[in-house]
């Protein structure tokens, strides 16, 4: 199994940033999600985040909301998320689950961590789980041997950054901007400062997400971050494609562009 | 430390921990409450909490709030005995707390005026809010007009239709109303959208949250600003009847009018507290908003509380004829009051609520909000249970003008 440690160590040895791709499970279909993630890996993504579709995604912009809505309409369940993780992990990419807290809470923290580890998952990203509320999840994850990634934001004080990174293993997710997910015209200039402030508190890799949509933007972020996270831009390609095959093709093209970006 | 000549004291606004029923530093009421939000919002929530902490102990803030409550909102609101209505409650004496007589027509104005003053202290120029029935939206638009703040209201598209009159009121007051077309297109989706706006514009914007749900410190702040309802009513009941009521009844959507009227009575162990949720088409139909009665513990909109959710934590859409109760979550303090046994929660169906709505109109000449009609229906049944010696205080949280469209359809008027 490829761990986050090996991914970031290898990227560092290659003198480049890692490329992290996000796709929700069950979108555009249950098998289509695995195929799309495999295409991302094939095109050069080092890490895949599989989104667990949730009914109330209050941190997500219209693109991910749309994809998640379709996934839930497709009847995606947590078992499907685990199956997706299994399929993606088999490609050799380090595979995480990104989810709002309530589905884990309801499923049972210990059970979720165990099932994810058994599926070959290496950890989770939980954007609405604050350090104050994270203890049960960190304990369950440690017991199952998976990583816990939390977010810092441009608005985070030094004290908050410290509290968040102390809860992280694997890497730290730096939200580039104040806002919801979605590709933007340009990557917020605040991101670089946030990475710098975060690195003052941790030796963990720091990855930047929110708003990265092109290879050029990936290159720009790769100059100061250990990883570049791309989600909405990939999903947009699939949403705009006339069918699943065309979507795969389009997403792979963008991923290759991004992969060149992080190697520039 | 009562302010001479005012109706409001610091102790009225909040107990400052003295009653032992304030949340802890993390905003926890027992296991409920807390904060489950993106990290980006934490500094804003901390700021709101800090500014509120200072304001509630500041005589100048209390004076301003008190002044607005009296001269603008029309407080104190009166109690009204409703003997003809009470005949249908087995003769128990029902007394209404008349929040319907406040400016803008519902209890929501109390919280809104308090938070609008906080917005000024936060140095912010823009407020956003979610609304279900439109009463919180109207109240927010009103306070924004009064204090010169820009105002954007998020409202589910379904609610925009059933509360069209309130949409027009908000627009007239200068607010921008954004219909929310995702999910169930009701209150829960309006809250999601308001959070998305807030995280994007938090530097300039205060999220003027409309009920006692959401992340800490909203459940505490909204409760404290609504608390005046029960503080007045307790005093007034003693004056009117010479004793405390046997029971206090209120409708529960997010829970603000209920906590507002309950809170001053929490220490009075002989006063039973009853909350009424919307049972919609009935529990068995699956079309209801019985969050406390039939939900389970989970996290929704930043807070651990009771939630209508499936076995994998996906929110189940609620249903109620009343937009203000059509919400699959509830404030964490109610979850705590339920589990501790201090308050009891029940369901009232659409039909039961509409019967009480029409009964109060015909027997007393008061047209209540459909939300409040759930509490009235509950009181009718409770009265029959308790018998003619009982006195029941009902929080009439709002007036029914906004509900005429629904009533016309329901009663074929
Ligand atoms: C008149 C009235 N009562 C009750 C409610 C329900 O809200 P809460 O439970 O927060 O009092 C509303 C909400 O819009 C309302 O307008």
XYZ file of C-alpha atoms and ligand atoms in Angstrom:
693
model
C 0.000 0.000 0.000
C 1.203 3.488 -0.863
C 1.182 5.725 2.209
C 1.070 9.510 2.309
C 4.597 9.490 3.759
C 5.990 7.589 0.781
C 4.118 9.809 -1.694
C 5.437 13.046 -0.268
C 8.935 11.651 0.255
C 9.053 10.547 -3.362
C 7.710 13.865 -4.683
C 10.273 15.679 -2.568
C 13.056 13.469 -3.926
C 11.856 14.360 -7.431
C 11.942 18.000 -6.382
C 8.282 18.573 -7.179
C 4.919 18.934 -5.483
C 2.471 16.054 -5.250
C -0.763 16.209 -7.248
C -3.929 15.421 -5.326
C -7.208 14.831 -7.173
C -10.701 14.901 -5.667
C -13.787 13.126 -7.012
C -16.995 12.183 -5.216
C -17.889 8.484 -5.030
C -20.873 7.551 -7.176
C -20.268 10.303 -9.731
C -20.840 10.186 -12.662
C -21.822 6.609 -11.702
C -20.564 4.081 -9.184
C -18.120 2.458 -11.620
C -17.582 5.723 -13.476
C -16.093 7.264 -10.336
C -13.512 4.485 -10.062
C -12.687 4.783 -13.764
C -12.322 8.561 -13.491
C -10.066 8.283 -10.456
C -7.976 5.630 -12.229
C -7.656 8.009 -15.191
C -6.412 10.705 -12.810
C -3.802 8.329 -11.390
C -2.764 7.228 -14.872
C -2.362 10.895 -15.854
C -0.115 11.606 -12.883
C -2.122 12.178 -9.706
C -0.248 10.889 -6.674
C -3.086 11.022 -4.163
C -6.833 10.593 -4.648
C -9.487 11.962 -2.331
C -12.795 10.173 -2.662
C -15.633 12.420 -1.551
C -18.367 10.882 0.586
C -21.538 12.484 -0.776
C -23.506 14.309 1.944
C -26.918 15.918 1.785
C -25.812 19.253 3.259
C -22.405 20.191 1.828
C -22.181 23.697 3.226
C -18.519 24.155 2.336
C -19.003 23.294 -1.324
C -19.683 25.500 -4.326
C -22.140 24.738 -7.149
C -19.902 22.279 -9.075
C -19.361 19.837 -6.222
C -22.925 20.346 -4.964
C -24.166 19.305 -8.381
C -21.941 16.211 -8.552
C -22.794 15.168 -5.003
C -26.484 15.596 -5.671
C -26.210 13.307 -8.704
C -24.270 10.777 -6.680
C -26.890 10.687 -3.938
C -29.593 10.395 -6.575
C -27.637 7.387 -7.903
C -28.158 5.851 -4.458
C -24.556 6.016 -3.286
C -24.065 4.508 0.172
C -21.038 4.267 2.435
C -20.448 0.701 1.199
C -20.100 2.185 -2.300
C -17.611 4.732 -0.994
C -15.545 1.909 0.516
C -15.749 -0.059 -2.730
C -14.588 3.025 -4.645
C -11.646 3.428 -2.264
C -10.750 -0.207 -2.787
C -10.841 0.183 -6.564
C -8.757 3.338 -6.525
C -6.230 2.089 -3.975
C -5.639 -0.882 -6.294
C -4.181 1.541 -8.865
C -1.373 2.280 -6.414
C -2.407 5.803 -5.488
C -2.646 6.804 -1.829
C -6.399 7.059 -1.358
C -8.222 9.172 1.228
C -11.859 9.863 1.978
C -13.001 13.452 2.263
C -16.197 13.786 4.243
C -18.295 15.990 6.417
C -18.399 14.703 9.956
C -21.981 13.499 10.377
C -21.810 10.407 8.148
C -18.812 9.103 10.132
C -20.494 10.037 13.399
C -23.601 8.075 12.479
C -21.716 5.097 10.996
C -19.560 4.901 14.115
C -16.037 6.312 14.241
C -14.275 3.025 15.052
C -16.218 1.095 12.456
C -15.611 3.711 9.759
C -11.871 3.874 10.451
C -11.596 0.081 10.412
C -13.630 -0.344 7.217
C -11.652 2.375 5.473
C -8.339 0.800 6.456
C -9.592 -2.596 5.268
C -10.557 -1.068 1.923
C -6.984 0.159 1.514
C -7.708 3.791 2.406
C -4.894 5.729 4.064
C -6.840 8.446 5.861
C -9.537 11.091 5.866
C -9.988 14.799 5.379
C -12.790 16.170 7.565
C -13.442 19.833 6.755
C -16.046 20.508 9.442
C -14.417 18.627 12.292
C -12.686 21.180 14.506
C -9.733 20.293 16.764
C -12.018 20.720 19.795
C -14.345 17.971 18.579
C -11.751 15.744 16.901
C -10.506 13.563 19.765
C -12.758 10.528 19.172
C -11.935 10.504 15.472
C -8.193 10.816 16.007
C -8.292 7.953 18.479
C -10.281 5.746 16.094
C -7.991 6.625 13.183
C -4.824 5.965 15.170
C -6.170 2.578 16.207
C -6.917 1.702 12.579
C -3.595 3.101 11.371
C -5.004 5.788 9.084
C -4.108 9.472 8.823
C -6.235 12.451 9.871
C -6.039 15.594 7.749
C -7.637 18.851 8.890
C -7.834 22.304 7.320
C -6.243 25.647 8.046
C -7.647 28.800 6.437
C -6.387 32.295 5.628
C -8.369 33.566 8.614
C -6.677 31.139 11.035
C -4.727 32.744 13.860
C -1.313 31.350 14.820
C -2.955 29.694 17.794
C -5.565 28.000 15.577
C -2.945 26.860 13.054
C -1.024 25.256 15.887
C -4.150 23.550 17.240
C -5.045 22.205 13.785
C -1.604 20.941 12.771
C -1.263 19.203 16.131
C -4.279 17.092 15.107
C -2.998 16.346 11.587
C -1.061 13.349 10.410
C -0.119 12.711 6.767
C -0.402 16.319 5.627
C -2.103 19.634 6.376
C -4.774 20.985 4.023
C -4.401 24.738 3.508
C -7.575 26.316 2.108
C -6.280 28.944 -0.308
C -9.146 31.320 0.145
C -12.104 32.327 2.250
C -14.927 30.641 0.442
C -16.381 27.440 -0.888
C -14.920 24.878 -3.271
C -14.772 25.773 -6.964
C -12.257 26.690 -9.645
C -11.334 30.382 -9.776
C -9.726 32.735 -12.323
C -6.626 32.901 -10.176
C -5.339 31.274 -7.027
C -5.593 33.568 -4.050
C -2.322 35.268 -3.132
C -3.089 34.618 0.546
C -2.317 30.922 -0.013
C 1.459 31.376 -0.071
C 1.458 33.283 3.214
C -0.756 30.656 4.801
C 1.594 27.853 3.750
C 4.498 29.788 5.219
C 2.662 30.390 8.491
C 1.628 26.732 8.658
C 5.152 25.453 8.040
C 6.331 27.444 11.039
C 4.277 25.067 13.187
C 4.851 21.692 11.552
C 7.178 19.484 9.547
C 4.212 17.793 7.851
C 3.690 18.436 4.133
C 1.272 21.299 3.442
C -1.064 20.990 0.462
C -3.083 23.814 -1.040
C -6.634 23.392 -2.233
C -9.607 25.502 -3.346
C -9.594 27.339 -6.640
C -6.883 25.491 -8.600
C -8.169 24.907 -12.140
C -5.305 24.914 -14.669
C -1.817 23.511 -15.135
C -0.380 27.007 -14.869
C -2.111 27.547 -11.536
C -0.866 24.136 -10.357
C 2.680 25.190 -11.267
C 2.275 28.446 -9.404
C 1.091 26.690 -6.226
C 3.687 23.910 -6.572
C 6.395 26.536 -6.197
C 5.581 26.983 -2.504
C 3.395 24.020 -1.430
C 4.132 20.299 -0.990
C 0.963 19.325 -2.794
C -1.657 20.796 -5.099
C -5.281 19.734 -4.603
C -7.712 19.846 -7.533
C -11.392 18.951 -7.356
C -14.013 21.152 -8.989
C -12.019 21.597 -12.211
C -11.992 17.812 -12.769
C -15.659 17.502 -11.895
C -16.559 20.361 -14.228
C -14.946 18.411 -17.112
C -17.080 15.369 -16.338
C -20.244 17.435 -15.909
C -19.720 19.209 -19.218
C -18.915 16.059 -21.216
C -21.612 14.551 -23.455
C -21.031 11.038 -22.033
C -18.849 9.158 -19.533
C -16.206 8.165 -22.085
C -15.761 11.758 -23.241
C -15.659 12.836 -19.596
C -12.826 10.399 -18.859
C -10.885 11.650 -21.837
C -11.373 15.274 -20.848
C -10.483 14.738 -17.201
C -7.314 12.836 -18.168
C -6.225 15.684 -20.442
C -6.626 18.202 -17.642
C -4.856 15.912 -15.157
C -1.870 15.559 -17.528
C -1.700 19.328 -17.775
C -1.775 19.565 -13.964
C 0.853 16.819 -13.620
C 3.153 18.801 -15.934
C 2.352 21.876 -13.834
C 3.578 20.363 -10.567
C 6.766 19.238 -12.343
C 7.630 22.608 -13.825
C -28.109 45.813 38.811
C -31.322 46.902 37.214
C -31.033 49.916 34.970
C -33.348 52.560 36.372
C -36.437 52.858 34.254
C -35.625 50.073 31.814
C -37.333 46.753 31.369
C -34.110 44.910 30.807
C -31.240 44.098 33.136
C -28.025 42.222 32.540
C -29.519 39.369 34.554
C -32.602 39.425 32.346
C -30.514 39.178 29.229
C -28.439 36.308 30.521
C -27.724 34.591 33.776
C -23.974 34.974 33.383
C -23.517 31.355 34.345
C -25.256 31.796 37.681
C -28.077 29.391 36.815
C -25.722 26.639 35.768
C -27.494 26.245 32.442
C -25.127 28.151 30.214
C -23.022 26.134 27.792
C -19.352 25.481 28.572
C -16.484 27.299 26.824
C -16.870 25.080 23.766
C -20.569 25.840 23.577
C -21.611 22.439 24.912
C -24.909 21.804 26.670
C -23.964 18.387 28.020
C -23.061 16.414 24.892
C -24.959 18.816 22.615
C -23.913 21.966 20.774
C -20.286 22.775 20.046
C -18.884 23.752 16.676
C -18.721 21.619 13.549
C -17.829 24.180 10.897
C -15.032 24.876 8.418
C -11.953 26.231 10.164
C -12.274 29.433 8.120
C -15.308 30.438 10.206
C -13.783 29.831 13.626
C -12.216 33.290 13.980
C -15.546 34.927 13.084
C -17.414 32.798 15.629
C -14.774 33.630 18.242
C -15.163 37.311 17.427
C -18.950 37.211 17.738
C -18.632 35.384 21.060
C -16.108 37.897 22.402
C -18.071 40.950 21.302
C -21.244 39.495 22.793
C -19.521 38.634 26.065
C -18.482 42.261 26.402
C -21.787 43.687 25.237
C -23.972 41.731 27.616
C -22.185 43.220 30.570
C -22.057 46.707 29.133
C -24.694 49.096 30.495
C -24.638 51.138 27.292
C -25.433 48.078 25.152
C -28.227 47.038 27.499
C -29.647 50.560 27.392
C -29.636 50.622 23.579
C -31.196 47.167 23.328
C -33.780 48.013 25.942
C -34.617 51.260 24.165
C -35.198 49.475 20.863
C -37.261 46.736 22.494
C -39.581 49.299 24.065
C -39.803 52.072 21.527
C -39.441 50.051 18.333
C -40.475 46.446 18.978
C -43.311 47.423 21.317
C -42.253 45.622 24.491
C -43.348 44.596 26.958
C -45.951 42.559 25.123
C -49.155 41.897 26.998
C -50.695 38.686 28.282
C -54.194 37.880 27.089
C -56.674 35.586 28.810
C -58.602 33.552 26.237
C -61.679 32.181 28.078
C -63.731 31.220 25.017
C -60.805 29.330 23.520
C -60.124 27.756 26.927
C -63.597 26.217 27.026
C -62.322 23.805 24.410
C -59.392 22.928 26.653
C -61.447 21.293 29.354
C -61.800 24.622 31.100
C -58.130 24.992 31.973
C -57.132 28.654 31.995
C -55.079 29.439 28.913
C -53.121 32.664 28.833
C -51.316 33.888 25.718
C -48.012 35.745 25.652
C -48.604 38.086 22.752
C -45.403 38.103 20.690
C -47.703 38.513 17.692
C -48.152 42.127 18.766
C -44.496 43.046 18.354
C -43.345 45.131 15.416
C -43.051 42.846 12.358
C -45.384 40.352 14.028
C -43.275 37.646 15.602
C -40.826 36.968 18.414
C -37.980 37.018 15.881
C -37.607 40.801 16.260
C -36.105 40.431 19.766
C -33.106 38.429 18.618
C -32.712 40.493 15.480
C -32.495 43.827 17.282
C -29.917 42.398 19.679
C -27.778 40.956 16.901
C -28.135 44.062 14.737
C -26.637 46.069 17.601
C -23.877 43.463 17.855
C -23.250 43.858 14.110
C -22.509 47.539 14.714
C -20.102 46.592 17.481
C -18.458 44.074 15.181
C -17.858 46.952 12.770
C -19.650 45.089 9.965
C -21.819 46.739 7.347
C -23.650 43.802 5.854
C -25.947 41.205 7.360
C -27.154 37.945 5.874
C -29.826 35.648 7.216
C -31.754 32.501 6.450
C -35.501 32.445 6.735
C -38.208 29.810 6.611
C -41.537 31.485 7.309
C -40.013 34.778 6.296
C -40.517 36.241 9.770
C -36.835 36.171 10.606
C -36.069 37.572 7.161
C -38.567 40.382 7.595
C -37.254 41.148 11.069
C -33.669 41.177 9.788
C -34.551 43.389 6.815
C -36.349 45.704 9.234
C -33.405 46.026 11.600
C -31.052 46.476 8.647
C -33.187 49.342 7.359
C -33.285 50.868 10.822
C -29.537 50.706 11.329
C -28.427 51.302 7.745
C -26.984 47.855 7.024
C -26.912 46.043 3.694
C -29.112 42.957 3.910
C -29.280 39.689 1.959
C -31.838 37.023 2.872
C -31.602 33.372 1.782
C -34.936 31.624 1.511
C -35.857 28.219 0.086
C -37.732 28.543 -3.206
C -40.614 26.468 -1.783
C -40.870 28.849 1.159
C -40.697 31.908 -1.115
C -43.860 30.624 -2.694
C -45.822 29.757 0.432
C -44.764 32.952 2.212
C -44.910 35.266 -0.797
C -46.226 38.154 1.252
C -43.115 38.131 3.415
C -40.874 38.081 0.330
C -42.580 41.287 -0.794
C -42.162 42.821 2.655
C -38.436 42.057 2.685
C -37.990 43.598 -0.758
C -39.903 46.680 0.261
C -37.612 47.010 3.266
C -34.639 47.127 0.904
C -33.325 43.595 1.322
C -32.173 41.307 -1.465
C -34.016 37.992 -1.294
C -32.158 35.047 -2.809
C -34.379 32.017 -3.516
C -32.458 28.802 -2.822
C -33.211 26.078 -5.342
C -31.060 23.181 -4.146
C -31.982 20.277 -1.884
C -35.426 20.471 -0.319
C -35.612 24.190 -1.189
C -36.616 25.019 2.382
C -35.024 26.332 5.553
C -32.176 23.816 5.819
C -30.948 24.658 2.317
C -31.283 28.377 2.997
C -28.986 27.872 6.003
C -26.429 26.005 3.837
C -26.433 28.857 1.358
C -26.119 31.512 4.059
C -23.074 29.682 5.469
C -21.517 29.645 1.984
C -22.029 33.388 1.719
C -20.641 33.934 5.210
C -17.419 31.994 4.683
C -16.852 34.011 1.498
C -17.681 37.465 2.895
C -16.906 37.103 6.557
C -14.708 40.222 6.676
C -17.644 42.516 5.988
C -20.600 40.395 6.970
C -22.366 39.198 10.090
C -24.521 36.094 9.794
C -27.584 37.138 11.730
C -28.671 33.633 12.679
C -32.388 33.323 13.328
C -32.813 30.550 15.828
C -31.101 28.782 18.728
C -29.384 26.243 16.459
C -26.065 26.465 14.588
C -22.514 26.581 15.936
C -21.563 28.157 19.259
C -22.161 30.977 20.183
C -25.443 31.288 18.242
C -27.544 29.002 20.469
C -26.536 31.051 23.504
C -26.810 34.502 21.928
C -30.158 33.935 20.257
C -31.534 32.447 23.473
C -30.364 35.386 25.532
C -31.945 37.901 23.149
C -35.209 35.920 23.137
C -35.126 35.397 26.881
C -37.035 38.603 27.527
C -40.234 36.762 26.491
C -40.156 34.467 29.505
C -38.764 37.085 31.863
C -41.741 39.339 31.154
C -44.256 36.509 31.084
C -43.153 35.153 34.464
C -43.571 38.571 36.066
C -46.894 39.112 34.297
C -48.291 35.697 35.245
C -47.568 36.424 38.901
C -49.365 39.762 38.569
C -52.308 38.360 36.648
C -52.901 35.066 38.441
C -50.960 35.409 41.673
C -48.937 32.293 40.901
C -46.764 30.641 38.321
C -48.461 28.687 35.536
C -48.681 24.901 35.741
C -47.300 24.590 32.242
C -45.649 26.665 29.532
C -46.280 25.712 25.892
C -44.430 26.752 22.755
C -43.929 25.635 19.164
C -40.480 24.303 18.270
C -38.872 24.813 14.880
C -35.245 25.691 15.537
C -36.411 26.468 19.032
C -35.971 30.203 19.629
C -39.449 31.203 20.741
C -39.656 28.085 22.896
C -36.332 28.632 24.646
C -37.224 32.326 24.919
C -40.362 31.619 26.918
C -39.026 28.522 28.751
C -35.780 29.874 30.009
C -36.962 32.093 32.847
C -38.986 29.132 34.169
C -36.247 26.490 34.088
C -35.535 26.903 37.793
C -39.246 26.646 38.663
C -39.484 22.882 39.048
C -43.286 22.933 39.393
C -43.740 24.563 36.003
C -43.899 21.941 33.242
C -42.303 22.925 29.941
C -43.900 21.577 26.756
C -42.537 22.010 23.245
C -44.579 21.163 20.150
C -42.944 20.093 16.911
C -44.652 19.793 13.563
C -45.958 16.275 12.978
C -46.956 17.248 9.435
C -48.974 14.409 7.948
C -48.233 12.254 10.990
C -45.276 10.226 12.239
C -46.179 7.133 10.211
C -46.379 9.108 6.965
C -42.698 9.971 7.223
C -43.667 13.538 6.276
C -43.021 15.508 9.434
C -40.531 17.665 11.309
C -40.425 15.598 14.525
C -36.743 16.175 15.174
C -36.769 15.732 18.952
C -39.643 13.286 19.022
C -38.483 10.939 16.251
C -34.964 12.009 15.266
C -31.585 10.771 16.478
C -28.438 12.460 17.734
C -26.155 13.787 15.015
C -24.564 16.910 13.628
C -26.338 19.427 11.423
C -25.470 23.038 10.642
C -22.505 23.147 12.952
C -24.051 21.708 16.085
C -24.528 18.325 17.751
C -28.208 17.887 18.384
C -31.201 15.795 17.382
C -31.483 15.488 13.605
C -33.839 13.827 11.136
C -31.355 11.558 9.403
C -31.141 8.156 7.779
C -28.978 5.269 8.955
C -25.924 6.792 7.214
C -26.277 10.331 8.512
C -27.899 11.870 5.439
C -30.413 14.511 6.430
C -34.021 13.519 5.822
C -36.188 16.292 4.440
C -38.800 17.523 6.857
C -42.374 18.451 6.158
C -44.772 20.884 7.769
C -47.596 23.097 6.574
C -45.779 25.782 8.538
C -42.560 26.968 6.922
C -41.138 28.108 10.256
C -41.270 24.589 11.716
C -40.155 22.815 8.539
C -36.620 22.042 9.701
C -34.868 18.685 10.284
C -32.666 20.023 13.110
C -33.254 21.767 16.441
C -31.304 23.875 18.893
C -28.871 21.933 21.125
C -30.288 23.331 24.351
C -33.632 21.702 23.552
C -31.835 18.412 22.934
C -30.323 18.839 26.375
C -33.634 19.805 28.023
C -35.219 16.743 26.437
C -32.548 14.314 27.593
C -32.453 15.810 31.084
C -36.226 15.486 31.274
C -36.739 19.145 32.171
C -38.851 19.770 29.072
C -41.161 17.434 27.154
C -41.653 17.497 23.403
C -44.652 16.387 21.384
C -45.918 16.382 17.815
C -48.892 18.285 16.396
C -50.126 17.464 12.892
C -50.905 19.954 10.143
C -54.611 19.316 10.632
C -54.510 19.748 14.407
C -52.574 22.990 14.017
C -54.996 24.337 11.408
C -57.969 23.487 13.639
C -56.413 25.464 16.500
C -55.565 28.278 14.066
C -59.200 28.609 13.062
C -60.508 28.113 16.607
C -58.469 30.979 18.058
C -59.617 33.237 15.224
C -63.287 32.422 15.787
C -63.355 32.356 19.583
C -60.996 35.214 20.390
C -60.557 37.313 17.285
C -56.832 36.574 17.106
C -55.322 35.055 13.957
C -52.149 33.268 15.050
C -49.181 32.205 12.941
C -49.463 28.573 11.863
C -46.230 27.927 13.781
C -47.797 29.230 17.003
C -50.969 27.253 16.244
C -48.991 24.083 16.974
C -48.520 25.290 20.560
C -52.197 26.245 20.769
C -53.241 22.769 19.645
C -50.872 21.288 22.222
C -52.365 23.466 24.964
C -55.907 22.355 24.087
C -54.940 18.748 24.679
C -52.839 19.511 27.733
C -55.737 21.479 29.254
C -58.060 18.515 28.881
C -55.432 16.386 30.602
C -54.721 18.776 33.478
C -58.324 19.826 34.159
C -60.052 23.126 34.928
C -57.820 24.064 37.881
C -54.765 24.327 35.633
C -53.233 27.494 34.217
C -51.327 27.201 30.949
C -49.121 29.876 29.428
C -48.830 29.662 25.636
C -46.254 31.630 23.683
C -48.158 33.089 20.768
C -44.954 33.523 18.811
C -46.426 35.338 15.819
C -49.435 36.556 13.915
C -51.037 34.822 10.978
C -51.152 37.553 8.337
C -48.277 35.903 6.475
C -50.226 32.636 6.394
C -53.307 33.856 4.565
C -52.271 32.180 1.307
C -51.943 28.820 3.063
C -55.186 29.362 4.978
C -57.088 30.285 1.810
C -55.994 27.030 0.223
C -56.520 24.902 3.329
C -59.972 26.250 4.218
C -61.092 27.053 0.678
C -61.672 30.669 1.694
C -44.194 32.943 14.317
C -43.119 31.926 14.367
N -43.109 31.051 15.380
C -42.176 30.086 15.464
C -41.185 29.959 14.512
C -40.216 28.818 14.629
O -38.925 29.219 14.980
P -38.362 28.991 16.426
O -38.560 27.562 16.778
O -36.920 29.366 16.343
O -39.113 29.868 17.352
C -41.143 30.864 13.444
C -40.085 30.754 12.417
O -40.074 31.329 11.400
C -42.134 31.871 13.385
O -42.151 32.745 12.373
